[in-house]
Short mmCIF file of C-alpha atoms in Angstrom, two decimals:
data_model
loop_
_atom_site.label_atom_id
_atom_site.label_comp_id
_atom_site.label_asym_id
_atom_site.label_seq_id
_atom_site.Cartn_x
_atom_site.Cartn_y
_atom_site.Cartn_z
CA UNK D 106 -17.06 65.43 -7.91
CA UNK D 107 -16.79 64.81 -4.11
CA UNK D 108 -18.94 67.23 -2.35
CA UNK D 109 -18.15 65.43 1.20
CA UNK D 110 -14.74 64.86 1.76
CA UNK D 111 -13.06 62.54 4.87
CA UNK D 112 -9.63 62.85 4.18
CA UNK D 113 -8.62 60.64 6.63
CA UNK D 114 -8.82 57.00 6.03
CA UNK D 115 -7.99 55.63 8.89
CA UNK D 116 -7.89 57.13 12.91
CA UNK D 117 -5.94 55.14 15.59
CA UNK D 118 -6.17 56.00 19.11
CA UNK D 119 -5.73 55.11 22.63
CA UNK D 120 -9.19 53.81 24.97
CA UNK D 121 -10.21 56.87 27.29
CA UNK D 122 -8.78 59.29 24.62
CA UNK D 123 -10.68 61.77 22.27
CA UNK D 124 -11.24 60.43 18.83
CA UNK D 125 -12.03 63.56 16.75
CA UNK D 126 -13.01 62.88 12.81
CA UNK D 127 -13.03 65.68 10.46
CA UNK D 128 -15.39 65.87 7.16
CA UNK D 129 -15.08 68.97 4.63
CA UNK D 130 -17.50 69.94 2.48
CA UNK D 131 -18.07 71.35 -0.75
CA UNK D 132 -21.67 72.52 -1.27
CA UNK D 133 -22.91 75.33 0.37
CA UNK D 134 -26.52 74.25 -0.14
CA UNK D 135 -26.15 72.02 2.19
CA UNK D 136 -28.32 72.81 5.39
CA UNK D 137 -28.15 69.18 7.78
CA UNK D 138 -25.09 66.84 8.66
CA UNK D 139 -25.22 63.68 9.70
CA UNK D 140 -22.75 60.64 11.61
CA UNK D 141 -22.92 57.54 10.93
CA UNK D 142 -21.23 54.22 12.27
CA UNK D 143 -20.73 51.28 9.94
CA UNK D 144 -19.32 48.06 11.05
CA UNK D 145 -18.35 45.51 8.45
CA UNK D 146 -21.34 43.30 7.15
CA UNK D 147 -23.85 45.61 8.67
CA UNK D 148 -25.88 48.52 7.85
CA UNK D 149 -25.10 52.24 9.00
CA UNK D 150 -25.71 53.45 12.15
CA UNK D 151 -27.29 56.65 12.71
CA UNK D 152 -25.03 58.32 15.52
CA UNK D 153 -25.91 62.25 15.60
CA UNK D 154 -27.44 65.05 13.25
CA UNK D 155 -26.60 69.09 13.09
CA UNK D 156 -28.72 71.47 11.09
CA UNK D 157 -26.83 74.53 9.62
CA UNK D 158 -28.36 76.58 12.23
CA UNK D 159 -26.34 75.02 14.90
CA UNK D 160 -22.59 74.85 15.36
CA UNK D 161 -22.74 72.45 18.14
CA UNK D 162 -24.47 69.48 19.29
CA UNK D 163 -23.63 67.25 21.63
CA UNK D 164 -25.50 63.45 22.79
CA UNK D 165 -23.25 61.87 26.10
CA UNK D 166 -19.47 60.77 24.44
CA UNK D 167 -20.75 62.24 21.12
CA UNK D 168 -20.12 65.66 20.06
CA UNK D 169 -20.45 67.57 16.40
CA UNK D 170 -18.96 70.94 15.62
CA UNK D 171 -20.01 72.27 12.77
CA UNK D 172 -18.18 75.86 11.33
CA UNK D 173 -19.87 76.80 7.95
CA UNK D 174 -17.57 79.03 7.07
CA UNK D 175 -14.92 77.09 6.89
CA UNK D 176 -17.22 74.45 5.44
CA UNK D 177 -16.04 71.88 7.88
CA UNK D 178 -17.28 70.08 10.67
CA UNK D 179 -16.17 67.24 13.23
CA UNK D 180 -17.17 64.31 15.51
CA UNK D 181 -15.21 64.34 18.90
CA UNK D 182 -15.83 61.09 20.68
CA UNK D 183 -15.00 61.62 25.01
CA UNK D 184 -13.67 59.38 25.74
CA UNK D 185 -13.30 56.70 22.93
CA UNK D 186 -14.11 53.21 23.93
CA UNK D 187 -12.90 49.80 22.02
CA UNK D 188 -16.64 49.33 21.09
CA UNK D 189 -16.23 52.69 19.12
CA UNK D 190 -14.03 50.39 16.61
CA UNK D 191 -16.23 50.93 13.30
CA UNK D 192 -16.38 53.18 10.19
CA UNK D 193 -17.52 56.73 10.65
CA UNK D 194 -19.17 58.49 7.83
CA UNK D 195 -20.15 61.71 7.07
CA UNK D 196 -23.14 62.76 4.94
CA UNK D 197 -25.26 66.24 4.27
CA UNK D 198 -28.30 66.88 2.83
CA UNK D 199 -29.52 69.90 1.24
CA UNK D 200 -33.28 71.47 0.88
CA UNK D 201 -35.20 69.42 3.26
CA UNK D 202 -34.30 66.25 0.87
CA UNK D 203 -33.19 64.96 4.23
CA UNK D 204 -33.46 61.28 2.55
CA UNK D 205 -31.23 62.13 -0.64
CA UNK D 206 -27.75 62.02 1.55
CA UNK D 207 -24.68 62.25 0.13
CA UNK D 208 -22.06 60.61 2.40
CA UNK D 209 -18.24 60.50 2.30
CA UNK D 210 -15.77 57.60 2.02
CA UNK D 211 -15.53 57.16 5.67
CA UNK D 212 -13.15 57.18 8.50
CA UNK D 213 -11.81 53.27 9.96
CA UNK D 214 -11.58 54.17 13.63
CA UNK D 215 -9.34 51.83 15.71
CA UNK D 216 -10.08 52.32 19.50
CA UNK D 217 -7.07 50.12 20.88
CA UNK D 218 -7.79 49.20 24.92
CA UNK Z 232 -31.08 47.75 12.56
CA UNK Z 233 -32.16 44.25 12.31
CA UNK Z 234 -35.75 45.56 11.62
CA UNK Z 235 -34.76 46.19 7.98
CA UNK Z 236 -34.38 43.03 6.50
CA UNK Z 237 -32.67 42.65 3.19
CA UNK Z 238 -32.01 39.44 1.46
CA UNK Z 239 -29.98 37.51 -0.10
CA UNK Z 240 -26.83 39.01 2.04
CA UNK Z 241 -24.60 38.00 -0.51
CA UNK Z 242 -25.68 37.32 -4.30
CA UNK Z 243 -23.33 36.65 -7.24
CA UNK Z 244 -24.50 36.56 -10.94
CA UNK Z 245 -22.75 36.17 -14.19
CA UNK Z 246 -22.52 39.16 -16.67
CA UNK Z 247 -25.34 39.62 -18.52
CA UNK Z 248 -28.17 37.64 -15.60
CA UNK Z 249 -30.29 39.85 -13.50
CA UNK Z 250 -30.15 40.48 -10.15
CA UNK Z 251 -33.39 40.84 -7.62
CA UNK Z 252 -32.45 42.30 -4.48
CA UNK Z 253 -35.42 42.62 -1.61
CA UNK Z 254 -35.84 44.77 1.23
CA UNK Z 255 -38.84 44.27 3.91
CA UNK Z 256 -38.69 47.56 5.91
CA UNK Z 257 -39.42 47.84 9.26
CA UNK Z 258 -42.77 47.04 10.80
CA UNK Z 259 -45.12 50.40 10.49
CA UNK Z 260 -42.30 52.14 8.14
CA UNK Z 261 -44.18 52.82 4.21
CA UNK Z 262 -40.98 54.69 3.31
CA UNK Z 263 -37.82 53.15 1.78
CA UNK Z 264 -34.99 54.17 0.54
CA UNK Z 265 -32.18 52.45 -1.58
CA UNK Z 266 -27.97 53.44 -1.41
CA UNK Z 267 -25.40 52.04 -3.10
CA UNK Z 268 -21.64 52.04 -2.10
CA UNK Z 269 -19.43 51.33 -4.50
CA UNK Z 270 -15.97 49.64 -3.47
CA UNK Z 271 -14.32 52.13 -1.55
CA UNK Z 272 -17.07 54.58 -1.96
CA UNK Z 273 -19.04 56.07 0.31
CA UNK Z 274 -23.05 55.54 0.24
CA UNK Z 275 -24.81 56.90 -2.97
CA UNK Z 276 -28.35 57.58 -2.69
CA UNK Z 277 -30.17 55.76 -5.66
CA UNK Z 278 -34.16 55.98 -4.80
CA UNK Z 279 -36.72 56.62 -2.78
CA UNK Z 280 -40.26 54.63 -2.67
CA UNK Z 281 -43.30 54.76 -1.01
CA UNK Z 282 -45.85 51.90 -1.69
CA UNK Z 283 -46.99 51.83 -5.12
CA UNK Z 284 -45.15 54.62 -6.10
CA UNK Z 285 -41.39 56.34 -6.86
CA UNK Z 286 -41.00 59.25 -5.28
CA UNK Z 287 -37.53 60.34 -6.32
CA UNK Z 288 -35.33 57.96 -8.66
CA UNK Z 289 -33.13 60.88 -9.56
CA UNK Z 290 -30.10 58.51 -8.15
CA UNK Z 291 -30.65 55.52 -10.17
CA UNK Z 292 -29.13 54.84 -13.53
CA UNK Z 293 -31.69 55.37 -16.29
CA UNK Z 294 -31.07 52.02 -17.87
CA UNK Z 295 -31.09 48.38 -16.45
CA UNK Z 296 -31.95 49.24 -12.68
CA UNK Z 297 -35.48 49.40 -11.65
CA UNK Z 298 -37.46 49.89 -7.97
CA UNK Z 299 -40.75 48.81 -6.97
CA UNK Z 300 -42.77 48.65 -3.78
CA UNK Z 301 -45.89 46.88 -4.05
CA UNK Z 302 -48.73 47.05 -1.95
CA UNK Z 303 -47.81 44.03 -0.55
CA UNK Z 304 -44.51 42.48 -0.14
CA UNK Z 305 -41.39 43.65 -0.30
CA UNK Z 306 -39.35 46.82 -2.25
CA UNK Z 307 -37.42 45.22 -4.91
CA UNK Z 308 -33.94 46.53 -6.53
CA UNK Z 309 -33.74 45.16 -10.30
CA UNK Z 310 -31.07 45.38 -12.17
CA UNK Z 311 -30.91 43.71 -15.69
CA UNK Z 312 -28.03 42.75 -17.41
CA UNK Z 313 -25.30 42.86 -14.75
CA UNK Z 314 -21.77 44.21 -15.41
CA UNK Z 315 -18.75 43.97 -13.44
CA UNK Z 316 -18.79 47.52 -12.63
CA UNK Z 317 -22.37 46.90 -10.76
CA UNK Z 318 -20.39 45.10 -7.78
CA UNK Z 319 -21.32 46.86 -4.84
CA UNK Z 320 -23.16 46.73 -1.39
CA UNK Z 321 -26.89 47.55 -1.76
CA UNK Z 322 -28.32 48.99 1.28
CA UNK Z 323 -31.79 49.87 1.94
CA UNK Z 324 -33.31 52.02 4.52
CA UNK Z 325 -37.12 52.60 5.48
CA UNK Z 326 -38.55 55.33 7.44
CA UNK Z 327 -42.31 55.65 8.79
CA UNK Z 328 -42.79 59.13 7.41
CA UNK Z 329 -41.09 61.36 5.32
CA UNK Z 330 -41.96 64.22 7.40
CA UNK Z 331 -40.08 62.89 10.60
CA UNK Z 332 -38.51 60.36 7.91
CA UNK Z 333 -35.01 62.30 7.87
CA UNK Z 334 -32.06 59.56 7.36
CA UNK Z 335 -31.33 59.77 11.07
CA UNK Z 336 -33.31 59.07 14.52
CA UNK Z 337 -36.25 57.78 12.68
CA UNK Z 338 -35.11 55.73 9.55
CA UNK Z 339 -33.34 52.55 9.74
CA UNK Z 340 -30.66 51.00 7.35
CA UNK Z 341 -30.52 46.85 6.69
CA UNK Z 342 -27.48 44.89 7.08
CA UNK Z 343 -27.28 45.40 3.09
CA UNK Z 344 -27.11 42.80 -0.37
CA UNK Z 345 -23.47 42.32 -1.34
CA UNK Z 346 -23.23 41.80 -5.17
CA UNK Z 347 -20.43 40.57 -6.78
CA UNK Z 348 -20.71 40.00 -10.70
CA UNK Z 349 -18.38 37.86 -11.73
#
């Protein structure tokens, strides 16, 4: 049972563009988002947080929407750099657990110069 | 972060050996936390640890995988009697308090233990 979905795989797009990455989820407990960056052989990055009490937050390129209702939220990155080439995850916690994430499959973001 | 320092990077065992995987968490951090992503998988929380003690283990399978954190040294992942279905890439995070400790600005993720049973 996936309660964080990225349904997109993979994201290609053009330097000085926006990047936007989408995540869906399932629980409705859950009350804090997260963004991480991964790239390959090292750990996750933390990138930017939302609490459910928000529907926006923004920190310089980085931006998260977050709409509750429609149990979805996204990272915009303005504008996307090659640097920005990494894995994007998504992950929630519920009930102040804020350690006990649960993250989705992640996004391959290809920033191409 | 290269605070979090997890070692070996890469470890393969033979069905049936055990596997010790180590994580030295950040200077000041008593808080770590152990993930484990599974071939395309996304992370999977497995336990959290303060020193001496498990605070949470509700991630970790109930048989052949253990946690400790001593009082000195590092937090160590067991897991007995590999099986192929254990391959995966072991991360561990610390944190200096769980208060402020949410798995963002404060805690840290290592490079992670790639384990491939073979």
């Amino acid at each position: 049972d996936q309660q964080v979905k990225q349904n997109s795989p993979s994201l290609s797009v053009q330097e000085g563009r926006i990047s936007i990455l989408n995540c869906d989820y399932t629980n409705s407990m859950f009350d804090y988002f997260l963004w991480y960056k991964k790239y390959p052989a090292e750990g996750p990055t933390f990138l930017i947080s939302i609490s459910s009490i928000k529907d926006k937050n923004e920190d310089g390129r980085f931006t998260v929407f977050l709409n509750k209702s429609a149990k979805h939220l996204s990272l915009h990155i303005v504008p996307s750099q090659p640097g920005d080439s990494a894995v994007y995850f998504c992950a929630a916690s519920s009930g102040g657990s804020n350690y006990k994430l649960t993250f989705g499959k992640g996004t391959l973001l290809t920033v191409n110069p | 972060n290269a605070g979090v320092m997890q070692n070996p990077r890469h470890l393969v065992r033979r069905r049936g050996q055990e596997a010790r995987l180590r994580c030295s968490p950040m200077k000041g951090h008593s808080h770590v936390y152990w993930y484990r992503q599974l071939p395309e998988e996304g992370l999977k929380f497995m336990v959290y640890l303060q020193k001496e003690n498990i605070i949470d283990e509700s991630g970790m399978p109930k048989e052949r995988f253990s946690a400790e954190f001593p009082k000195e040294g590092p937090s160590i992942l067991r897991i007995q009697q590999v099986v192929r279905g254990d391959s995966a890439a072991y991360f561990c995070a610390s944190s200096p308090n769980i208060m402020e400790g949410i798995l963002g600005t404060e805690a840290f993720f290592g490079q992670g233990t790639r384990l491939t049973v073979v």
